[in-house]
Amino acid sequence: MVTNEFTRESRLLTPSQFQSVFSNPSRFGSSHFTILITQSNDDNNRLGLAIAKKRVKLAVQRNRIKRLVRESFRLNQHQLPHIEMVVMVKSGIDELDNQQINKQLEKIWRKIIQRHKK
């Protein structure tokens, strides 16, 4: 059964899990996002968030961006190939509204799906 939940297994949790993505990633990006991905060893897609305080000053904005990324990932995770990804943001993203952020994420998910078609 396909569920759209975002569980603990859907997240990168430890520094070593993040390091495995940072060591040899494919890059996908938009004007405000950089997403690093690597092939996953198991059948789970996993998401890590690296939203730097340097890029987004206010905690409330960082949390909003994280929420939007998690929700977008949750809804699209079953179309994505088996990957582990770290989402990073660029300066100025806190000036976008939720709809613009979602639009950029949708575009990136489509790019990743295109690139990894078997």
mmCIF file of N, CA, C and O in Angstrom, residues 19-97:
data_model
loop_
_atom_site.group_PDB
_atom_site.id
_atom_site.type_symbol
_atom_site.label_atom_id
_atom_site.label_comp_id
_atom_site.label_asym_id
_atom_site.label_seq_id
_atom_site.Cartn_x
_atom_site.Cartn_y
_atom_site.Cartn_z
ATOM 1 N N GLN A 19 26.856 12.890 5.251
ATOM 2 C CA GLN A 19 28.161 12.828 4.611
ATOM 3 C C GLN A 19 28.119 11.947 3.371
ATOM 4 O O GLN A 19 28.751 12.250 2.364
ATOM 5 N N SER A 20 27.359 10.857 3.427
ATOM 6 C CA SER A 20 27.290 9.963 2.266
ATOM 7 C C SER A 20 26.670 10.683 1.060
ATOM 8 O O SER A 20 27.022 10.399 -0.078
ATOM 9 N N VAL A 21 25.760 11.625 1.314
ATOM 10 C CA VAL A 21 25.186 12.409 0.212
ATOM 11 C C VAL A 21 26.184 13.461 -0.256
ATOM 12 O O VAL A 21 26.384 13.655 -1.454
ATOM 13 N N PHE A 22 26.848 14.128 0.687
ATOM 14 C CA PHE A 22 27.793 15.190 0.331
ATOM 15 C C PHE A 22 29.026 14.657 -0.398
ATOM 16 O O PHE A 22 29.660 15.379 -1.150
ATOM 17 N N SER A 23 29.378 13.383 -0.189
ATOM 18 C CA SER A 23 30.625 12.865 -0.746
ATOM 19 C C SER A 23 30.608 12.748 -2.266
ATOM 20 O O SER A 23 31.604 13.009 -2.913
ATOM 21 N N ASN A 24 29.491 12.349 -2.861
ATOM 22 C CA ASN A 24 29.485 12.167 -4.318
ATOM 23 C C ASN A 24 28.088 12.438 -4.889
ATOM 24 O O ASN A 24 27.432 11.531 -5.362
ATOM 25 N N PRO A 25 27.643 13.688 -4.845
ATOM 26 C CA PRO A 25 26.246 13.956 -5.215
ATOM 27 C C PRO A 25 26.046 14.325 -6.682
ATOM 28 O O PRO A 25 26.974 14.734 -7.362
ATOM 29 N N SER A 26 24.812 14.170 -7.138
ATOM 30 C CA SER A 26 24.352 14.842 -8.358
ATOM 31 C C SER A 26 23.671 16.102 -7.857
ATOM 32 O O SER A 26 23.017 16.069 -6.820
ATOM 33 N N ARG A 27 23.804 17.183 -8.613
ATOM 34 C CA ARG A 27 23.198 18.448 -8.178
ATOM 35 C C ARG A 27 21.990 18.783 -9.028
ATOM 36 O O ARG A 27 22.023 18.648 -10.239
ATOM 37 N N PHE A 28 20.958 19.248 -8.360
ATOM 38 C CA PHE A 28 19.799 19.799 -9.046
ATOM 39 C C PHE A 28 19.531 21.135 -8.395
ATOM 40 O O PHE A 28 19.722 21.277 -7.187
ATOM 41 N N GLY A 29 19.078 22.100 -9.175
ATOM 42 C CA GLY A 29 18.885 23.385 -8.540
ATOM 43 C C GLY A 29 17.872 24.250 -9.242
ATOM 44 O O GLY A 29 17.400 23.947 -10.332
ATOM 45 N N SER A 30 17.552 25.323 -8.562
ATOM 46 C CA SER A 30 16.702 26.360 -9.134
ATOM 47 C C SER A 30 17.304 27.667 -8.635
ATOM 48 O O SER A 30 18.378 27.663 -8.042
ATOM 49 N N SER A 31 16.584 28.760 -8.830
ATOM 50 C CA SER A 31 17.151 30.032 -8.402
ATOM 51 C C SER A 31 17.307 30.134 -6.880
ATOM 52 O O SER A 31 18.106 30.916 -6.392
ATOM 53 N N HIS A 32 16.563 29.341 -6.116
ATOM 54 C CA HIS A 32 16.646 29.432 -4.653
ATOM 55 C C HIS A 32 16.967 28.125 -3.941
ATOM 56 O O HIS A 32 17.086 28.104 -2.725
ATOM 57 N N PHE A 33 17.079 27.027 -4.684
ATOM 58 C CA PHE A 33 17.378 25.733 -4.060
ATOM 59 C C PHE A 33 18.579 25.082 -4.709
ATOM 60 O O PHE A 33 18.793 25.215 -5.911
ATOM 61 N N THR A 34 19.336 24.347 -3.913
ATOM 62 C CA THR A 34 20.320 23.408 -4.430
ATOM 63 C C THR A 34 19.981 22.088 -3.759
ATOM 64 O O THR A 34 19.884 22.028 -2.526
ATOM 65 N N ILE A 35 19.783 21.054 -4.554
ATOM 66 C CA ILE A 35 19.467 19.755 -3.986
ATOM 67 C C ILE A 35 20.549 18.787 -4.428
ATOM 68 O O ILE A 35 20.826 18.643 -5.620
ATOM 69 N N LEU A 36 21.185 18.152 -3.448
ATOM 70 C CA LEU A 36 22.217 17.160 -3.724
ATOM 71 C C LEU A 36 21.583 15.791 -3.553
ATOM 72 O O LEU A 36 20.915 15.542 -2.551
ATOM 73 N N ILE A 37 21.773 14.905 -4.537
ATOM 74 C CA ILE A 37 21.186 13.575 -4.394
ATOM 75 C C ILE A 37 22.205 12.480 -4.693
ATOM 76 O O ILE A 37 23.153 12.679 -5.454
ATOM 77 N N THR A 38 22.004 11.336 -4.064
ATOM 78 C CA THR A 38 22.762 10.127 -4.375
ATOM 79 C C THR A 38 21.777 8.974 -4.417
ATOM 80 O O THR A 38 20.682 9.065 -3.846
ATOM 81 N N GLN A 39 22.180 7.892 -5.070
ATOM 82 C CA GLN A 39 21.326 6.703 -5.105
ATOM 83 C C GLN A 39 21.175 6.166 -3.687
ATOM 84 O O GLN A 39 22.119 6.183 -2.901
ATOM 85 N N SER A 40 19.993 5.668 -3.382
ATOM 86 C CA SER A 40 19.737 5.087 -2.066
ATOM 87 C C SER A 40 20.032 3.595 -2.125
ATOM 88 O O SER A 40 19.810 2.948 -3.142
ATOM 89 N N ASN A 41 20.523 3.046 -1.012
ATOM 90 C CA ASN A 41 20.834 1.614 -0.976
ATOM 91 C C ASN A 41 19.597 0.776 -0.706
ATOM 92 O O ASN A 41 19.573 -0.407 -0.971
ATOM 93 N N ASP A 42 18.568 1.383 -0.135
ATOM 94 C CA ASP A 42 17.340 0.631 0.141
ATOM 95 C C ASP A 42 16.182 1.246 -0.641
ATOM 96 O O ASP A 42 16.377 2.088 -1.505
ATOM 97 N N ASP A 43 14.977 0.812 -0.330
ATOM 98 C CA ASP A 43 13.817 1.261 -1.103
ATOM 99 C C ASP A 43 13.202 2.541 -0.577
ATOM 100 O O ASP A 43 12.128 2.922 -1.007
ATOM 101 N N ASN A 44 13.853 3.171 0.388
ATOM 102 C CA ASN A 44 13.300 4.414 0.938
ATOM 103 C C ASN A 44 13.937 5.629 0.291
ATOM 104 O O ASN A 44 15.140 5.664 0.091
ATOM 105 N N ASN A 45 13.118 6.626 -0.008
ATOM 106 C CA ASN A 45 13.657 7.938 -0.343
ATOM 107 C C ASN A 45 13.883 8.644 0.963
ATOM 108 O O ASN A 45 13.047 8.572 1.855
ATOM 109 N N ARG A 46 15.013 9.330 1.092
ATOM 110 C CA ARG A 46 15.264 10.022 2.350
ATOM 111 C C ARG A 46 15.641 11.464 2.092
ATOM 112 O O ARG A 46 16.327 11.775 1.129
ATOM 113 N N LEU A 47 15.174 12.320 2.989
ATOM 114 C CA LEU A 47 15.332 13.754 2.845
ATOM 115 C C LEU A 47 16.122 14.308 4.020
ATOM 116 O O LEU A 47 15.838 13.973 5.164
ATOM 117 N N GLY A 48 17.102 15.157 3.706
ATOM 118 C CA GLY A 48 17.817 15.894 4.744
ATOM 119 C C GLY A 48 17.697 17.370 4.430
ATOM 120 O O GLY A 48 17.676 17.763 3.264
ATOM 121 N N LEU A 49 17.593 18.184 5.462
ATOM 122 C CA LEU A 49 17.463 19.625 5.253
ATOM 123 C C LEU A 49 18.666 20.333 5.842
ATOM 124 O O LEU A 49 19.048 20.071 6.983
ATOM 125 N N ALA A 50 19.275 21.215 5.063
ATOM 126 C CA ALA A 50 20.394 22.023 5.549
ATOM 127 C C ALA A 50 20.052 23.472 5.219
ATOM 128 O O ALA A 50 20.438 23.992 4.176
ATOM 129 N N ILE A 51 19.262 24.088 6.080
ATOM 130 C CA ILE A 51 18.817 25.462 5.863
ATOM 131 C C ILE A 51 19.701 26.360 6.732
ATOM 132 O O ILE A 51 19.531 26.399 7.945
ATOM 133 N N ALA A 52 20.669 27.016 6.106
ATOM 134 C CA ALA A 52 21.686 27.756 6.859
ATOM 135 C C ALA A 52 21.132 29.061 7.431
ATOM 136 O O ALA A 52 20.412 29.797 6.760
ATOM 137 N N LYS A 53 21.529 29.342 8.670
ATOM 138 C CA LYS A 53 21.139 30.582 9.331
ATOM 139 C C LYS A 53 21.696 31.780 8.564
ATOM 140 O O LYS A 53 21.110 32.850 8.535
ATOM 141 N N LYS A 54 22.846 31.553 7.911
ATOM 142 C CA LYS A 54 23.474 32.606 7.120
ATOM 143 C C LYS A 54 22.584 33.026 5.947
ATOM 144 O O LYS A 54 22.563 34.180 5.547
ATOM 145 N N ARG A 55 21.845 32.053 5.377
ATOM 146 C CA ARG A 55 20.988 32.317 4.215
ATOM 147 C C ARG A 55 19.607 32.838 4.614
ATOM 148 O O ARG A 55 19.018 33.647 3.926
ATOM 149 N N VAL A 56 19.060 32.293 5.701
ATOM 150 C CA VAL A 56 17.716 32.666 6.158
ATOM 151 C C VAL A 56 17.837 33.029 7.635
ATOM 152 O O VAL A 56 17.956 32.152 8.481
ATOM 153 N N LYS A 57 17.823 34.312 7.900
ATOM 154 C CA LYS A 57 18.134 34.794 9.256
ATOM 155 C C LYS A 57 17.121 34.367 10.325
ATOM 156 O O LYS A 57 17.485 33.913 11.383
ATOM 157 N N LEU A 58 15.838 34.532 10.032
ATOM 158 C CA LEU A 58 14.828 34.323 11.063
ATOM 159 C C LEU A 58 14.419 32.859 11.184
ATOM 160 O O LEU A 58 14.117 32.201 10.189
ATOM 161 N N ALA A 59 14.369 32.366 12.419
ATOM 162 C CA ALA A 59 13.999 30.974 12.669
ATOM 163 C C ALA A 59 12.607 30.673 12.118
ATOM 164 O O ALA A 59 12.364 29.600 11.562
ATOM 165 N N VAL A 60 11.712 31.633 12.262
ATOM 166 C CA VAL A 60 10.349 31.404 11.784
ATOM 167 C C VAL A 60 10.343 31.166 10.273
ATOM 168 O O VAL A 60 9.608 30.315 9.761
ATOM 169 N N GLN A 61 11.211 31.855 9.539
ATOM 170 C CA GLN A 61 11.306 31.656 8.080
ATOM 171 C C GLN A 61 11.976 30.321 7.754
ATOM 172 O O GLN A 61 11.561 29.622 6.836
ATOM 173 N N ARG A 62 13.034 29.979 8.499
ATOM 174 C CA ARG A 62 13.700 28.691 8.278
ATOM 175 C C ARG A 62 12.706 27.550 8.488
ATOM 176 O O ARG A 62 12.646 26.606 7.700
ATOM 177 N N ASN A 63 11.919 27.648 9.555
ATOM 178 C CA ASN A 63 10.955 26.589 9.862
ATOM 179 C C ASN A 63 9.869 26.495 8.788
ATOM 180 O O ASN A 63 9.459 25.402 8.414
ATOM 181 N N ARG A 64 9.438 27.640 8.279
ATOM 182 C CA ARG A 64 8.428 27.649 7.215
ATOM 183 C C ARG A 64 8.966 26.938 5.970
ATOM 184 O O ARG A 64 8.280 26.102 5.370
ATOM 185 N N ILE A 65 10.205 27.246 5.619
ATOM 186 C CA ILE A 65 10.806 26.625 4.433
ATOM 187 C C ILE A 65 10.935 25.120 4.640
ATOM 188 O O ILE A 65 10.605 24.326 3.757
ATOM 189 N N LYS A 66 11.383 24.715 5.827
ATOM 190 C CA LYS A 66 11.508 23.283 6.120
ATOM 191 C C LYS A 66 10.158 22.584 6.013
ATOM 192 O O LYS A 66 10.055 21.492 5.456
ATOM 193 N N ARG A 67 9.127 23.220 6.553
ATOM 194 C CA ARG A 67 7.780 22.633 6.492
ATOM 195 C C ARG A 67 7.333 22.442 5.047
ATOM 196 O O ARG A 67 6.803 21.395 4.675
ATOM 197 N N LEU A 68 7.548 23.478 4.231
ATOM 198 C CA LEU A 68 7.135 23.403 2.826
ATOM 199 C C LEU A 68 7.907 22.316 2.071
ATOM 200 O O LEU A 68 7.328 21.570 1.280
ATOM 201 N N VAL A 69 9.212 22.218 2.330
ATOM 202 C CA VAL A 69 10.026 21.208 1.643
ATOM 203 C C VAL A 69 9.574 19.814 2.059
ATOM 204 O O VAL A 69 9.378 18.936 1.219
ATOM 205 N N ARG A 70 9.374 19.605 3.366
ATOM 206 C CA ARG A 70 8.932 18.290 3.845
ATOM 207 C C ARG A 70 7.593 17.891 3.239
ATOM 208 O O ARG A 70 7.404 16.755 2.815
ATOM 209 N N GLU A 71 6.664 18.834 3.209
ATOM 210 C CA GLU A 71 5.331 18.547 2.680
ATOM 211 C C GLU A 71 5.399 18.223 1.196
ATOM 212 O O GLU A 71 4.790 17.255 0.729
ATOM 213 N N SER A 72 6.159 18.997 0.438
ATOM 214 C CA SER A 72 6.303 18.756 -0.991
ATOM 215 C C SER A 72 6.951 17.383 -1.230
ATOM 216 O O SER A 72 6.518 16.613 -2.088
ATOM 217 N N PHE A 73 7.974 17.064 -0.447
ATOM 218 C CA PHE A 73 8.652 15.766 -0.549
ATOM 219 C C PHE A 73 7.674 14.638 -0.223
ATOM 220 O O PHE A 73 7.604 13.640 -0.927
ATOM 221 N N ARG A 74 6.906 14.823 0.845
ATOM 222 C CA ARG A 74 5.956 13.793 1.282
ATOM 223 C C ARG A 74 4.970 13.453 0.160
ATOM 224 O O ARG A 74 4.672 12.290 -0.090
ATOM 225 N N LEU A 75 4.484 14.487 -0.527
ATOM 226 C CA LEU A 75 3.484 14.271 -1.569
ATOM 227 C C LEU A 75 4.083 13.696 -2.851
ATOM 228 O O LEU A 75 3.383 13.069 -3.631
ATOM 229 N N ASN A 76 5.378 13.918 -3.075
ATOM 230 C CA ASN A 76 6.000 13.492 -4.332
ATOM 231 C C ASN A 76 6.952 12.310 -4.188
ATOM 232 O O ASN A 76 7.480 11.825 -5.186
ATOM 233 N N GLN A 77 7.163 11.825 -2.969
ATOM 234 C CA GLN A 77 8.212 10.829 -2.751
ATOM 235 C C GLN A 77 8.012 9.535 -3.542
ATOM 236 O O GLN A 77 8.969 8.876 -3.903
ATOM 237 N N HIS A 78 6.761 9.190 -3.863
ATOM 238 C CA HIS A 78 6.538 7.915 -4.549
ATOM 239 C C HIS A 78 6.796 7.998 -6.049
ATOM 240 O O HIS A 78 6.938 6.971 -6.701
ATOM 241 N N GLN A 79 6.872 9.212 -6.589
ATOM 242 C CA GLN A 79 7.226 9.337 -8.005
ATOM 243 C C GLN A 79 8.746 9.407 -8.173
ATOM 244 O O GLN A 79 9.264 9.132 -9.244
ATOM 245 N N LEU A 80 9.448 9.789 -7.121
ATOM 246 C CA LEU A 80 10.905 9.947 -7.213
ATOM 247 C C LEU A 80 11.589 8.589 -7.256
ATOM 248 O O LEU A 80 11.077 7.615 -6.696
ATOM 249 N N PRO A 81 12.774 8.521 -7.908
ATOM 250 C CA PRO A 81 13.550 7.272 -7.865
ATOM 251 C C PRO A 81 14.082 7.061 -6.444
ATOM 252 O O PRO A 81 13.921 7.931 -5.601
ATOM 253 N N HIS A 82 14.697 5.910 -6.170
ATOM 254 C CA HIS A 82 15.213 5.644 -4.820
ATOM 255 C C HIS A 82 16.485 6.453 -4.590
ATOM 256 O O HIS A 82 17.561 6.089 -5.052
ATOM 257 N N ILE A 83 16.334 7.569 -3.879
ATOM 258 C CA ILE A 83 17.453 8.484 -3.681
ATOM 259 C C ILE A 83 17.490 8.987 -2.244
ATOM 260 O O ILE A 83 16.506 8.906 -1.520
ATOM 261 N N GLU A 84 18.655 9.483 -1.882
ATOM 262 C CA GLU A 84 18.808 10.237 -0.637
ATOM 263 C C GLU A 84 19.161 11.645 -1.073
ATOM 264 O O GLU A 84 19.946 11.825 -1.998
ATOM 265 N N MET A 85 18.573 12.647 -0.430
ATOM 266 C CA MET A 85 18.822 14.015 -0.874
ATOM 267 C C MET A 85 19.002 14.955 0.301
ATOM 268 O O MET A 85 18.463 14.730 1.382
ATOM 269 N N VAL A 86 19.805 15.987 0.056
ATOM 270 C CA VAL A 86 19.949 17.074 1.026
ATOM 271 C C VAL A 86 19.515 18.345 0.312
ATOM 272 O O VAL A 86 20.007 18.657 -0.772
ATOM 273 N N VAL A 87 18.566 19.038 0.916
ATOM 274 C CA VAL A 87 18.044 20.280 0.341
ATOM 275 C C VAL A 87 18.738 21.451 1.017
ATOM 276 O O VAL A 87 18.742 21.546 2.244
ATOM 277 N N MET A 88 19.335 22.317 0.210
ATOM 278 C CA MET A 88 19.967 23.529 0.724
ATOM 279 C C MET A 88 19.311 24.722 0.038
ATOM 280 O O MET A 88 18.780 24.588 -1.066
ATOM 281 N N VAL A 89 19.356 25.875 0.686
ATOM 282 C CA VAL A 89 18.700 27.049 0.103
ATOM 283 C C VAL A 89 19.723 28.141 -0.178
ATOM 284 O O VAL A 89 20.811 28.163 0.383
ATOM 285 N N LYS A 90 19.332 29.037 -1.076
ATOM 286 C CA LYS A 90 20.176 30.183 -1.406
ATOM 287 C C LYS A 90 19.563 31.438 -0.801
ATOM 288 O O LYS A 90 18.378 31.465 -0.470
ATOM 289 N N SER A 91 20.344 32.482 -0.697
ATOM 290 C CA SER A 91 19.863 33.739 -0.119
ATOM 291 C C SER A 91 18.663 34.264 -0.889
ATOM 292 O O SER A 91 18.577 34.100 -2.105
ATOM 293 N N GLY A 92 17.755 34.904 -0.172
ATOM 294 C CA GLY A 92 16.602 35.520 -0.811
ATOM 295 C C GLY A 92 15.361 34.646 -0.816
ATOM 296 O O GLY A 92 14.276 35.102 -1.141
ATOM 297 N N ILE A 93 15.520 33.379 -0.425
ATOM 298 C CA ILE A 93 14.359 32.483 -0.452
ATOM 299 C C ILE A 93 13.287 32.925 0.543
ATOM 300 O O ILE A 93 12.100 32.710 0.320
ATOM 301 N N ASP A 94 13.695 33.595 1.617
ATOM 302 C CA ASP A 94 12.713 34.016 2.625
ATOM 303 C C ASP A 94 11.788 35.111 2.109
ATOM 304 O O ASP A 94 10.782 35.421 2.730
ATOM 305 N N GLU A 95 12.112 35.684 0.931
ATOM 306 C CA GLU A 95 11.225 36.698 0.356
ATOM 307 C C GLU A 95 10.146 36.097 -0.534
ATOM 308 O O GLU A 95 9.218 36.785 -0.947
ATOM 309 N N LEU A 96 10.274 34.796 -0.846
ATOM 310 C CA LEU A 96 9.270 34.139 -1.685
ATOM 311 C C LEU A 96 8.069 33.736 -0.844
ATOM 312 O O LEU A 96 8.212 33.432 0.336
ATOM 313 N N ASP A 97 6.885 33.690 -1.480
ATOM 314 C CA ASP A 97 5.748 33.162 -0.732
ATOM 315 C C ASP A 97 5.676 31.642 -0.931
ATOM 316 O O ASP A 97 6.395 31.067 -1.745
#
